mmCIF file of C-alpha atoms in Angstrom:
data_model
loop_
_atom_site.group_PDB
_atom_site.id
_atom_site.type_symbol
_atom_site.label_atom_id
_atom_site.label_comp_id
_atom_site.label_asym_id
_atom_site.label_seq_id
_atom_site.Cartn_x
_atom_site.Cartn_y
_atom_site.Cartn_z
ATOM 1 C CA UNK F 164 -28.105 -45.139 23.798
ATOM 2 C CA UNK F 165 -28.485 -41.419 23.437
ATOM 3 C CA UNK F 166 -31.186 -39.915 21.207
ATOM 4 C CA UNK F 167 -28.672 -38.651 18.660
ATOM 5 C CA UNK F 168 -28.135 -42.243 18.048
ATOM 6 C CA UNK F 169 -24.426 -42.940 19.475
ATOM 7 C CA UNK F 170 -23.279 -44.774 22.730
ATOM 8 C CA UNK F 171 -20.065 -43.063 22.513
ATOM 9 C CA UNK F 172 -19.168 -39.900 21.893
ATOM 10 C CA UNK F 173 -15.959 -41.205 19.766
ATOM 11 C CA UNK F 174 -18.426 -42.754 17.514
ATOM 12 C CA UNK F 175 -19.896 -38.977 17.006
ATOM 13 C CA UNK F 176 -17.128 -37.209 16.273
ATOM 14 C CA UNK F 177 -15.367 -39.738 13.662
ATOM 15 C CA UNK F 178 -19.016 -39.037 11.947
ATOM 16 C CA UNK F 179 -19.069 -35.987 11.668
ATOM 17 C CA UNK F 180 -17.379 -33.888 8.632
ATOM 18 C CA UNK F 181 -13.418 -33.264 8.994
ATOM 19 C CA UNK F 182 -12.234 -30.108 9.401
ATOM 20 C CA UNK F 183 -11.190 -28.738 6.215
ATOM 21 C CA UNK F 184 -7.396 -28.781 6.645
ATOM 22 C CA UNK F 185 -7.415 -32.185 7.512
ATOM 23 C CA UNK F 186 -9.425 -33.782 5.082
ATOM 24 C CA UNK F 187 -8.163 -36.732 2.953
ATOM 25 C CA UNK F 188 -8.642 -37.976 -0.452
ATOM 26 C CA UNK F 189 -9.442 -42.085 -1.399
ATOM 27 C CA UNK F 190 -4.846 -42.021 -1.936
ATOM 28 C CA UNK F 191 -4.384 -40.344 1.112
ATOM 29 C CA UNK F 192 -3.586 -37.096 -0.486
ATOM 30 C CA UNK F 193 -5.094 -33.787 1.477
ATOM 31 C CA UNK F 194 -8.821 -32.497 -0.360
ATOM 32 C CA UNK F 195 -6.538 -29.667 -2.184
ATOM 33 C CA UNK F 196 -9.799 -30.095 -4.778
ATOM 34 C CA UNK F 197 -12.243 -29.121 -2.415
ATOM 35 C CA UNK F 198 -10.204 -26.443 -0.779
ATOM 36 C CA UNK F 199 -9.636 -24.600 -4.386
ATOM 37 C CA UNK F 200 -13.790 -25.360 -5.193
ATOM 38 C CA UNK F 201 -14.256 -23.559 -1.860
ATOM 39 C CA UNK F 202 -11.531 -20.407 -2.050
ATOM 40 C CA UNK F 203 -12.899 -19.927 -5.282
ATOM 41 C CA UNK F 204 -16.476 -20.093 -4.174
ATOM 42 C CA UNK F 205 -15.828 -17.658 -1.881
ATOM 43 C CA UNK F 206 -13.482 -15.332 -4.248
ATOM 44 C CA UNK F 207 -16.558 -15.339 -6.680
ATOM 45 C CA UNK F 208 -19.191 -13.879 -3.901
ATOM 46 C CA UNK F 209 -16.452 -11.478 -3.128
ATOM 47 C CA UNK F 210 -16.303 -10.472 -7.106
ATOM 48 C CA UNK F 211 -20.349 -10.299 -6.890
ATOM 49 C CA UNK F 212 -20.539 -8.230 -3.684
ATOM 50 C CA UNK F 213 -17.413 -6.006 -5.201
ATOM 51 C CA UNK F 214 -19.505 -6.172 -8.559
ATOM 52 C CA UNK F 215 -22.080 -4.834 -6.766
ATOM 53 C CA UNK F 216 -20.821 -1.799 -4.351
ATOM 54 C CA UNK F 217 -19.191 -1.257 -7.439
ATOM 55 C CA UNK F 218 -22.379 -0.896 -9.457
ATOM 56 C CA UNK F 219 -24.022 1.218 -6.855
ATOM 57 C CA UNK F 220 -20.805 4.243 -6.285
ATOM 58 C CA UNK F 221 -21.227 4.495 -10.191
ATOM 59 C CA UNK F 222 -25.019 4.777 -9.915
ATOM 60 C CA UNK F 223 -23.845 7.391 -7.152
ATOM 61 C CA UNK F 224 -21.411 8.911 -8.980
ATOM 62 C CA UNK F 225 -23.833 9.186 -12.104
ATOM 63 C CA UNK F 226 -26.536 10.930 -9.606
ATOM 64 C CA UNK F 227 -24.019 13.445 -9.076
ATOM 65 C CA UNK F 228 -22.539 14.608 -12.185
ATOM 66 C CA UNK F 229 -26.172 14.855 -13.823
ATOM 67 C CA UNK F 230 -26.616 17.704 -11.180
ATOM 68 C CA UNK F 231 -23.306 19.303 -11.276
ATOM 69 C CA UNK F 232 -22.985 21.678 -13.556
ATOM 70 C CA UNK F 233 -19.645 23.973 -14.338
ATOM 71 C CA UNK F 234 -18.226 26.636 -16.595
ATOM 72 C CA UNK F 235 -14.961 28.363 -16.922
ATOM 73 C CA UNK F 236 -15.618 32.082 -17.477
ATOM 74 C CA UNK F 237 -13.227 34.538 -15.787
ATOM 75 C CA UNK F 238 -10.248 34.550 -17.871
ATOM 76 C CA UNK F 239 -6.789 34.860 -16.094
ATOM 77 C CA UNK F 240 -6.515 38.307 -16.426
ATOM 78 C CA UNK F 241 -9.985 38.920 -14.321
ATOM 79 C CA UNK F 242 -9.033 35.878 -11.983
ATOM 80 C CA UNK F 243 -5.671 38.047 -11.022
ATOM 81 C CA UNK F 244 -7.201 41.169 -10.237
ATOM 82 C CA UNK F 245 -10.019 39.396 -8.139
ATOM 83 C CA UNK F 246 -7.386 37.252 -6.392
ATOM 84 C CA UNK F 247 -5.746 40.917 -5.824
ATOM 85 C CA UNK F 248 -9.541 41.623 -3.854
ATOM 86 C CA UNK F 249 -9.245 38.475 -1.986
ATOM 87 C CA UNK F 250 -5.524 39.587 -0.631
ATOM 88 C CA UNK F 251 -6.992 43.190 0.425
ATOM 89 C CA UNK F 252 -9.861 40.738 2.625
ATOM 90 C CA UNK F 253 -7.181 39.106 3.882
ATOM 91 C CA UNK F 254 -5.111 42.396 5.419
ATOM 92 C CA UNK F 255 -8.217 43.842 6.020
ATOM 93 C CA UNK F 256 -9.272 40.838 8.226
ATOM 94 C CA UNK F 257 -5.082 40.645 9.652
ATOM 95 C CA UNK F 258 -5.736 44.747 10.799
ATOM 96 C CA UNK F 259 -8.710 43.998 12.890
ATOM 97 C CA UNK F 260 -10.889 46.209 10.429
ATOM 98 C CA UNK F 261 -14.027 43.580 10.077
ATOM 99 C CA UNK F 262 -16.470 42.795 12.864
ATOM 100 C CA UNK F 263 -15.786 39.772 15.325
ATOM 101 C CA UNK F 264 -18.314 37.250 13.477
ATOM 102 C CA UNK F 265 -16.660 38.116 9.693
ATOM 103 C CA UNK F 266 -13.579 36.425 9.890
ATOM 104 C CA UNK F 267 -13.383 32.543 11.226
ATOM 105 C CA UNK F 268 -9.809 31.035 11.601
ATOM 106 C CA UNK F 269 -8.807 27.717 11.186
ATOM 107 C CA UNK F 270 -5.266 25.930 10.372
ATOM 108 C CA UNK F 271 -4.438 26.306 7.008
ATOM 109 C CA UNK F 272 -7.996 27.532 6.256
ATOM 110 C CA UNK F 273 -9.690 31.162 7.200
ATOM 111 C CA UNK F 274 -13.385 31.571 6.258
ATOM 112 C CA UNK F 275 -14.727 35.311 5.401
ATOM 113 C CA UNK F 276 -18.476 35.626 5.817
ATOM 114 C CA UNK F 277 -20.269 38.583 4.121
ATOM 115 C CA UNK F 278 -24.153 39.240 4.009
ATOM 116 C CA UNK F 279 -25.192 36.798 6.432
ATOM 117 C CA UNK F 280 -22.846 34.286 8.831
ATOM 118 C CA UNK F 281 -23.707 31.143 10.561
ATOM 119 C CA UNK F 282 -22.672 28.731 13.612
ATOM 120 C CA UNK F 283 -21.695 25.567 12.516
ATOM 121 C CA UNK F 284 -18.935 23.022 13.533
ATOM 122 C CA UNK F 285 -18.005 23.322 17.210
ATOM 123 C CA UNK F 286 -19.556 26.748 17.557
ATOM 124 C CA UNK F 287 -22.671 24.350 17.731
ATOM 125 C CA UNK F 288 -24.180 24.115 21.415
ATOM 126 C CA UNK F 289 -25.681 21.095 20.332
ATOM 127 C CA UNK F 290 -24.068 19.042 17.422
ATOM 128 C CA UNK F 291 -25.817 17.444 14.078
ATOM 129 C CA UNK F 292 -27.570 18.690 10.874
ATOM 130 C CA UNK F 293 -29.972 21.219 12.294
ATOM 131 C CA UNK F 294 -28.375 23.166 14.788
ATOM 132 C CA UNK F 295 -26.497 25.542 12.463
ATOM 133 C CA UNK F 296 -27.861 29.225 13.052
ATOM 134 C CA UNK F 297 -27.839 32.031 11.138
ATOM 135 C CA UNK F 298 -25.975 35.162 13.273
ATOM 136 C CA UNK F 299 -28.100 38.073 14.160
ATOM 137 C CA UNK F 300 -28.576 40.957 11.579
ATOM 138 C CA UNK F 301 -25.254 43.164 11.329
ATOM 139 C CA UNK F 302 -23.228 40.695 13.151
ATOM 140 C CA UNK F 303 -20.751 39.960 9.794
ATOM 141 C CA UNK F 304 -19.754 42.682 7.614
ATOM 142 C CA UNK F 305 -21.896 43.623 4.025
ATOM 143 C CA UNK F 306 -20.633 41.624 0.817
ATOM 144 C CA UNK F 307 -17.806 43.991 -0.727
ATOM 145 C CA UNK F 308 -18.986 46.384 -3.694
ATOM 146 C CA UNK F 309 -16.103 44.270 -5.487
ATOM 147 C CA UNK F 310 -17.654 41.018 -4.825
ATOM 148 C CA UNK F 311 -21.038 42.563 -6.712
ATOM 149 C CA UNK F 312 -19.252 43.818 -9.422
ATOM 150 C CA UNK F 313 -16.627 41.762 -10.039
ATOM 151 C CA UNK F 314 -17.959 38.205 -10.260
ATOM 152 C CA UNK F 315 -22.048 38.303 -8.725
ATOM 153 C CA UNK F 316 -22.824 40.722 -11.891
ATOM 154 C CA UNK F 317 -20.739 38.604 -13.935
ATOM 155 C CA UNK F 318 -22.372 35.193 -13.040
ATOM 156 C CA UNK F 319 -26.073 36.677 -13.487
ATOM 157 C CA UNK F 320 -24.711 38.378 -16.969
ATOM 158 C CA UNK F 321 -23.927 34.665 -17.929
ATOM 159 C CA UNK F 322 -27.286 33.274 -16.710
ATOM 160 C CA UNK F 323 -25.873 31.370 -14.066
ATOM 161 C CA UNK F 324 -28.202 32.892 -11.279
ATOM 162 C CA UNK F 325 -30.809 35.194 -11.284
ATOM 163 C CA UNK F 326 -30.823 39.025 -10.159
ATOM 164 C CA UNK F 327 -30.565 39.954 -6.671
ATOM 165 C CA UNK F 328 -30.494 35.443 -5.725
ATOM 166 C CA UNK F 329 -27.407 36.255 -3.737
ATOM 167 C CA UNK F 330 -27.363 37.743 -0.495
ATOM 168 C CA UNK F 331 -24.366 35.488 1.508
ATOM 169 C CA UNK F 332 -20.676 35.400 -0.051
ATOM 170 C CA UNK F 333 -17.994 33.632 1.832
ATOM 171 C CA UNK F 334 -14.191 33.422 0.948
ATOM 172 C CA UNK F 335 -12.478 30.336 1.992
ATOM 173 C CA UNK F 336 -8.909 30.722 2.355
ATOM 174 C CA UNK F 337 -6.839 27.934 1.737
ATOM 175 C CA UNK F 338 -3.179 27.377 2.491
ATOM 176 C CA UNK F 339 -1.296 23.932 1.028
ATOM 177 C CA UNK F 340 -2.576 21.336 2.784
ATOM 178 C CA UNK F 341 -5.788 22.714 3.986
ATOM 179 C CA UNK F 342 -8.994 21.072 3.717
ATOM 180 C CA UNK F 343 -12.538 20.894 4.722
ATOM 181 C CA UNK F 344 -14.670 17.879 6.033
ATOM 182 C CA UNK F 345 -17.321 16.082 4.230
ATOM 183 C CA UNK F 346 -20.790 18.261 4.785
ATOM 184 C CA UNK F 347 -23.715 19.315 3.655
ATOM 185 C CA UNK F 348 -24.674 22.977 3.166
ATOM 186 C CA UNK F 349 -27.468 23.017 5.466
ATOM 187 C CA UNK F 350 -30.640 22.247 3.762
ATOM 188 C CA UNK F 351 -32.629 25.063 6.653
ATOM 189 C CA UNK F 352 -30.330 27.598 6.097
ATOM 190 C CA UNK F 353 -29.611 27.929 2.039
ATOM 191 C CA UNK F 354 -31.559 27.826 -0.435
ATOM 192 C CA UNK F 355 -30.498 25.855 -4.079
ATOM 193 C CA UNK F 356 -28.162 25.845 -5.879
ATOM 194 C CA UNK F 357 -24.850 26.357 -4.353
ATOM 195 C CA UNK F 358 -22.340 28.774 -6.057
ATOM 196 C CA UNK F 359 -18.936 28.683 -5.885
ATOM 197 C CA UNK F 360 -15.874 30.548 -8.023
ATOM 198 C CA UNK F 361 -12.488 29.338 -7.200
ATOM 199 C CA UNK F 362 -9.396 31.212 -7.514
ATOM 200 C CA UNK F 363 -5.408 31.440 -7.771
ATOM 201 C CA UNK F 364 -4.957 27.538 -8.088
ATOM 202 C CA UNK F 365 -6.641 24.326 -9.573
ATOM 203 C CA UNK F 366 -7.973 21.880 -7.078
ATOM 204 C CA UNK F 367 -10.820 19.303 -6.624
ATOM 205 C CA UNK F 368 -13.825 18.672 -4.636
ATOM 206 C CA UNK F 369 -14.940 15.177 -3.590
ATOM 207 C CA UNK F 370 -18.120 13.506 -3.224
ATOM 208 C CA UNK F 371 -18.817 10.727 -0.271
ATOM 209 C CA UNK F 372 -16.019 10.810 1.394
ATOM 210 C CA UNK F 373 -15.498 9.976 5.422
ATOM 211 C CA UNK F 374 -12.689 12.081 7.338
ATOM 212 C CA UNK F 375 -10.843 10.122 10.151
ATOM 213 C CA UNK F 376 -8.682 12.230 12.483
ATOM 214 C CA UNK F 377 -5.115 11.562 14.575
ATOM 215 C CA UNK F 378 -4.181 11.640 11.622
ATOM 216 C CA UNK F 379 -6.304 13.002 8.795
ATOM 217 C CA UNK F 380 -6.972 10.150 6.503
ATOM 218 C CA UNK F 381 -9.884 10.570 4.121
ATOM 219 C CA UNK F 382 -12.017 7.292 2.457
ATOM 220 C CA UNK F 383 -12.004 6.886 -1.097
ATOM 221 C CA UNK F 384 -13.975 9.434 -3.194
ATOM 222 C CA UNK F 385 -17.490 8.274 -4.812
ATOM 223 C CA UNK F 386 -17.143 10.888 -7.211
ATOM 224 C CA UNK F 387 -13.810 13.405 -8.109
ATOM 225 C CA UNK F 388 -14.629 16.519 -9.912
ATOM 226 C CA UNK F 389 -11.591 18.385 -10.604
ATOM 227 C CA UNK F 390 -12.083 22.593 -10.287
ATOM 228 C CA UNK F 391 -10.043 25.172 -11.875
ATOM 229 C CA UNK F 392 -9.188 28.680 -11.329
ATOM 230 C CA UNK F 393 -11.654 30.719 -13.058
ATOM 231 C CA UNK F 394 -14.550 27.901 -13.073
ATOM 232 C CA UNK F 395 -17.890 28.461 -12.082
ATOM 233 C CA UNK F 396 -19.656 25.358 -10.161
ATOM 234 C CA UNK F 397 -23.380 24.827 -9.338
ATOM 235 C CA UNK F 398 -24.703 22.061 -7.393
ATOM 236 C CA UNK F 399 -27.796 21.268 -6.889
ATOM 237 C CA UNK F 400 -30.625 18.405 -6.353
ATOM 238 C CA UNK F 401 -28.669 14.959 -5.125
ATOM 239 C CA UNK F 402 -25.203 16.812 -5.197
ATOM 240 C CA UNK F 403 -26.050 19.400 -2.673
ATOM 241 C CA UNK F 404 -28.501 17.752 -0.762
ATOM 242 C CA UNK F 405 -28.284 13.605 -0.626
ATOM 243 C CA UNK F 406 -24.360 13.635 -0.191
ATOM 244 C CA UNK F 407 -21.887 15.254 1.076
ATOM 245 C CA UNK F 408 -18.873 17.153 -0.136
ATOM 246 C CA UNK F 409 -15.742 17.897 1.070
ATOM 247 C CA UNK F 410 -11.726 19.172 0.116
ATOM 248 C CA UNK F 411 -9.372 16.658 0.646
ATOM 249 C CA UNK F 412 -5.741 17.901 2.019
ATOM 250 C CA UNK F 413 -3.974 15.979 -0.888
ATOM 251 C CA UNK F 414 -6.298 18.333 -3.125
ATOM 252 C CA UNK F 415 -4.911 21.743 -2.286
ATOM 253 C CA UNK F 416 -0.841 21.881 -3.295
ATOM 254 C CA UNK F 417 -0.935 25.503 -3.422
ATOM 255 C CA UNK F 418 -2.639 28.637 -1.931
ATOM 256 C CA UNK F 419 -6.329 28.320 -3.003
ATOM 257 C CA UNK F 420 -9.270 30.585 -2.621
ATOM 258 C CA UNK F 421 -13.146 29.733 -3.195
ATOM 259 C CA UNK F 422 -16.073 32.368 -3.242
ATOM 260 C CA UNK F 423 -18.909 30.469 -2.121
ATOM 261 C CA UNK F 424 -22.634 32.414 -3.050
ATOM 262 C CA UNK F 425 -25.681 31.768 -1.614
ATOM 263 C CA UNK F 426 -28.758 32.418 -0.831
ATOM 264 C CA UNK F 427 -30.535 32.280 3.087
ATOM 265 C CA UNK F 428 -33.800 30.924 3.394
ATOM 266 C CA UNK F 429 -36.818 33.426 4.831
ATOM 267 C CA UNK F 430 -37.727 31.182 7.295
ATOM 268 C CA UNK F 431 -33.927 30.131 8.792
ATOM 269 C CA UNK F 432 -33.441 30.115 11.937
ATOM 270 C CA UNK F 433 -31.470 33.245 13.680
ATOM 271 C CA UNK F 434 -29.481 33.305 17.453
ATOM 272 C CA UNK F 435 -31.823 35.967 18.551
ATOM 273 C CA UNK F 436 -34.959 33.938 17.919
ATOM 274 C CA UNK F 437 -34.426 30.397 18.989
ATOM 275 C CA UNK F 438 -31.288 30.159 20.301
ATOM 276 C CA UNK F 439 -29.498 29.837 23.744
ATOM 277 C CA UNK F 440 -27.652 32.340 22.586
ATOM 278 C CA UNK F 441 -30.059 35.264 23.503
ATOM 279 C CA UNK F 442 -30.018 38.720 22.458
ATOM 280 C CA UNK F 443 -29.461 39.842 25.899
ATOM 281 C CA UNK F 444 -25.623 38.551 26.429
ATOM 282 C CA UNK F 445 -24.995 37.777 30.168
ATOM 283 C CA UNK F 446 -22.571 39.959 31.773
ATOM 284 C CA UNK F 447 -19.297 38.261 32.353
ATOM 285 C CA UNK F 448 -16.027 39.912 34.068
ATOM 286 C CA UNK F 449 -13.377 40.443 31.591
ATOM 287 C CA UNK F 450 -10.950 37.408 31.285
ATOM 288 C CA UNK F 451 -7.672 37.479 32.329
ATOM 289 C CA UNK F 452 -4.549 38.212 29.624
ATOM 290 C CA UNK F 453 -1.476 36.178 29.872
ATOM 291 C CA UNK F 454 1.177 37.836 30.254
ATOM 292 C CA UNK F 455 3.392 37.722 27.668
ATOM 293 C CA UNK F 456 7.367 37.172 27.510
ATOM 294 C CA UNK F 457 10.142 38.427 25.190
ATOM 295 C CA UNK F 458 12.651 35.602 26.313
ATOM 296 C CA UNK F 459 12.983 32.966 23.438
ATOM 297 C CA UNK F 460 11.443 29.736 23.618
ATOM 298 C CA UNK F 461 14.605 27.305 25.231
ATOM 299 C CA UNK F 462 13.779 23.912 23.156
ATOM 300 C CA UNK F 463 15.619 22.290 26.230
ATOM 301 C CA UNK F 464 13.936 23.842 29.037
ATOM 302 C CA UNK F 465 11.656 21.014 29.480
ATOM 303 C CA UNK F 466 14.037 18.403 29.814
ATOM 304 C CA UNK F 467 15.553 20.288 32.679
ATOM 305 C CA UNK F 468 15.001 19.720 36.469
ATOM 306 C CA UNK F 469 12.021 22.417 37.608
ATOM 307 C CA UNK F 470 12.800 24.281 40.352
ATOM 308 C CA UNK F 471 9.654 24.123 43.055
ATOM 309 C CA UNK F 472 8.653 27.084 44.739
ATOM 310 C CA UNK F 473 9.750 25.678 47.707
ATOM 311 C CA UNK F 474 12.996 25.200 46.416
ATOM 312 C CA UNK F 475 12.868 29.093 45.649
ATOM 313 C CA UNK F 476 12.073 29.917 49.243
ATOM 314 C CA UNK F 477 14.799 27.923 50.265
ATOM 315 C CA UNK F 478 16.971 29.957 48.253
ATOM 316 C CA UNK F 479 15.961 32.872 49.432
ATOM 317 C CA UNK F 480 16.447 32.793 53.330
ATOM 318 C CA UNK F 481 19.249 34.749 54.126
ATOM 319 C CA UNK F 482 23.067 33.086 54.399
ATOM 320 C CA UNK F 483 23.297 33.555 58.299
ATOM 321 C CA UNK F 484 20.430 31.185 58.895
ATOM 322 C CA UNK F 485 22.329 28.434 57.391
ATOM 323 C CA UNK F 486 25.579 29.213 58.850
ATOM 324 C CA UNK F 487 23.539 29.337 62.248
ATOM 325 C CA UNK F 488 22.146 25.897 61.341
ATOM 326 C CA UNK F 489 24.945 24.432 60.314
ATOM 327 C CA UNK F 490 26.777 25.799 64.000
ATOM 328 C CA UNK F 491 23.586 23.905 66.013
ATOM 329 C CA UNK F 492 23.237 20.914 64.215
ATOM 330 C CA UNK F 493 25.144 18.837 66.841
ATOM 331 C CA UNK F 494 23.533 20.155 69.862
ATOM 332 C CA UNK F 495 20.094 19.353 68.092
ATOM 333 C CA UNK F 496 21.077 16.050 66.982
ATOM 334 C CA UNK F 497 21.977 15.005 70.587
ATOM 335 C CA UNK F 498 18.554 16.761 72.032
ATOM 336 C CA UNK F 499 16.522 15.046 69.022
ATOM 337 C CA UNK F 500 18.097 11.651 70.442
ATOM 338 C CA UNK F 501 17.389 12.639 74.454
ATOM 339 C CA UNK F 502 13.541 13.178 73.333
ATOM 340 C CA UNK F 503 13.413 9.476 71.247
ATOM 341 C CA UNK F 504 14.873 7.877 74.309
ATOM 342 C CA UNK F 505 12.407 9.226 76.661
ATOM 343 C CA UNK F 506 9.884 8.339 74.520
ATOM 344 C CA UNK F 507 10.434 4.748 73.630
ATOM 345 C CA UNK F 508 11.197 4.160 77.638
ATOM 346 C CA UNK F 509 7.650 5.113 78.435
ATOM 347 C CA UNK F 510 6.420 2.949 75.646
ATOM 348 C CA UNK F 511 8.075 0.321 76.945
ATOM 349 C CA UNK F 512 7.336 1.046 80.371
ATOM 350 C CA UNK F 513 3.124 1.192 79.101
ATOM 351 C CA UNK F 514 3.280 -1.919 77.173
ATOM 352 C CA UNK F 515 5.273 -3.913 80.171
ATOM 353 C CA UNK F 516 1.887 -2.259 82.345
ATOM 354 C CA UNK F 517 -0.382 -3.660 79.794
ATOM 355 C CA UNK F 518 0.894 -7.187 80.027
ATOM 356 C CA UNK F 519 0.523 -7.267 83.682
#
């Protein structure tokens, strides 16, 4: 006998517990009873764990309203003839009239930096929080006199921020559709709080969300707040620093603009102090312009055959070589078979050598 008590294994498994679809009841009936006690068992730890996650993204969500704040103060009138400012940026930035670091294009969303620019994004050599650098001095255009009067003077007027806290204004351009991903401003680059106007259309921004690409598809929100044209918003504490906020595609149905204003930290970190990038650019050879053509795009060119350039060279030998080809094509043939004849009779003649 075995130390688990049974001779034969039989006798072990017709002891052991059924499996749960085929257990039976004293009238033959299938345990339906403990099947429910079980499914609802389990339904009530999902309720507690939902109950749960639940409680926590409200305790999130509670984090970050108590250090949101917002205001509407530009009235439409003021919102149309700054959104008239933005356009000028824009055509400005379209004629080539701002320096190379200023304007940052991306689909369905163009980023204007003023005062002071940064790397971020895939402009990173290496990627994470951390690596974003501040461009060297006079690399991105000044903020716009407009920009000062307009809505800086307006918000310090109001008490919003103090005088002379701004020194970095970027526009974000967006088109329908647009978006940006869940971030953080960076915590060595900006000071607090984060200042942002927004413009021409009402929209939202979204707390704790998670961007997956091929195709966009964003998580659920922890926290919505909804933005209007005109409003003023301020975060600061756990909203701009313990998680991160983002635009969600869905959230911009018409052309939307956002003045973000901030302030750069003494100590950040600049390309010409620690960076790769060094002041001293290595000399590179100019690269190479395609060449570009008038034709119109044929939609069913690349379904056709493509000619090789072999097939072009073909082409190009004169007629006379293929009428003299075609003339000695016989006479070849016949000399192409005298060669393989002589050939395979002194193979055969070597092998028959071989065997001997």
């Amino acid at each position: 006998m075995s130390t688990s008590g049974f001779s034969d294994l039989r006798d072990k498994l017709r002891s052991m517990p059924p499996h749960r679809e085929e257990r039976r009841t004293s009238n033959g009936s299938s345990g339906e009873v403990g099947r429910k006690r079980r499914r609802r068992e389990s339904d009530d730890d999902e309720c507690d764990h939902s109950d749960d996650s639940g409680e926590l993204r409200e305790q999130e969500a509670d984090r970050v309203r108590s250090s949101v704040q917002q205001k509407s103060i530009f009235t439409p009138e003021e919102c149309a003839r700054i959104e008239e400012k933005i356009d000028q940026v824009v055509a400005k930035a379209e004629a080539g009239l701002y320096r190379e670091h200023t304007v940052d294009r991306a689909p369905l969303r163009n980023k204007y930096f003023f005062g002071e620019g940064y790397t971020y994004g895939a402009q990173l050599e290496k990627r994470g929080p951390g690596q974003e650098r501040l461009y060297r001095k006079g690399q991105v255009d000044e903020i716009p006199s407009w920009v000062h009067e307009l809505v800086i003077q307006r918000l310090v007027s109001d008490g919003i921020i103090p005088e002379g806290f701004v020194n970095s204004a970027v526009i974000n351009d967006y088109q329908p559709g647009g978006c940006i991903v869940s971030h953080v401003d960076p915590l060595h680059i900006f000071a607090r709080p984060i200042v942002s106007v927004s413009f021409f259309s009402d929209s939202a921004l979204c707390f704790g969300c998670r961007f997956q690409f091929k195709p966009i598809r964003v998580s659920e929100p922890v926290f919505v707040l909804p933005v209007r044209r005109g409003s003023v918003t301020v975060l600061s504490g756990y909203a701009a620093d313990d998680i991160t906020h983002c635009i969600r595609p869905q959230d911009i149905k018409e052309r939307r603009a956002v003045i973000i204003l901030r302030k750069t930290r003494p100590d950040a970190p600049r390309l010409d102090s620690d960076s790769p990038l060094r002041s001293a650019p290595v000399e590179r050879a100019p690269p190479l312009k395609a060449k570009r053509s008038h034709r119109k795009a044929d939609p069913d060119a690349a379904h056709r055959p493509r000619v090789l350039e072999m097939d072009k060279e073909e082409n190009r030998r004169p007629s006379s070589f293929g009428q003299r080809r075609h003339s000695s094509s016989s006479d070849d043939y016949r000399k192409r078979e005298a060669d393989y004849d002589k050939h395979r009779e002194s193979s055969s003649r070597k092998v028959k050598m071989r065997r001997h």
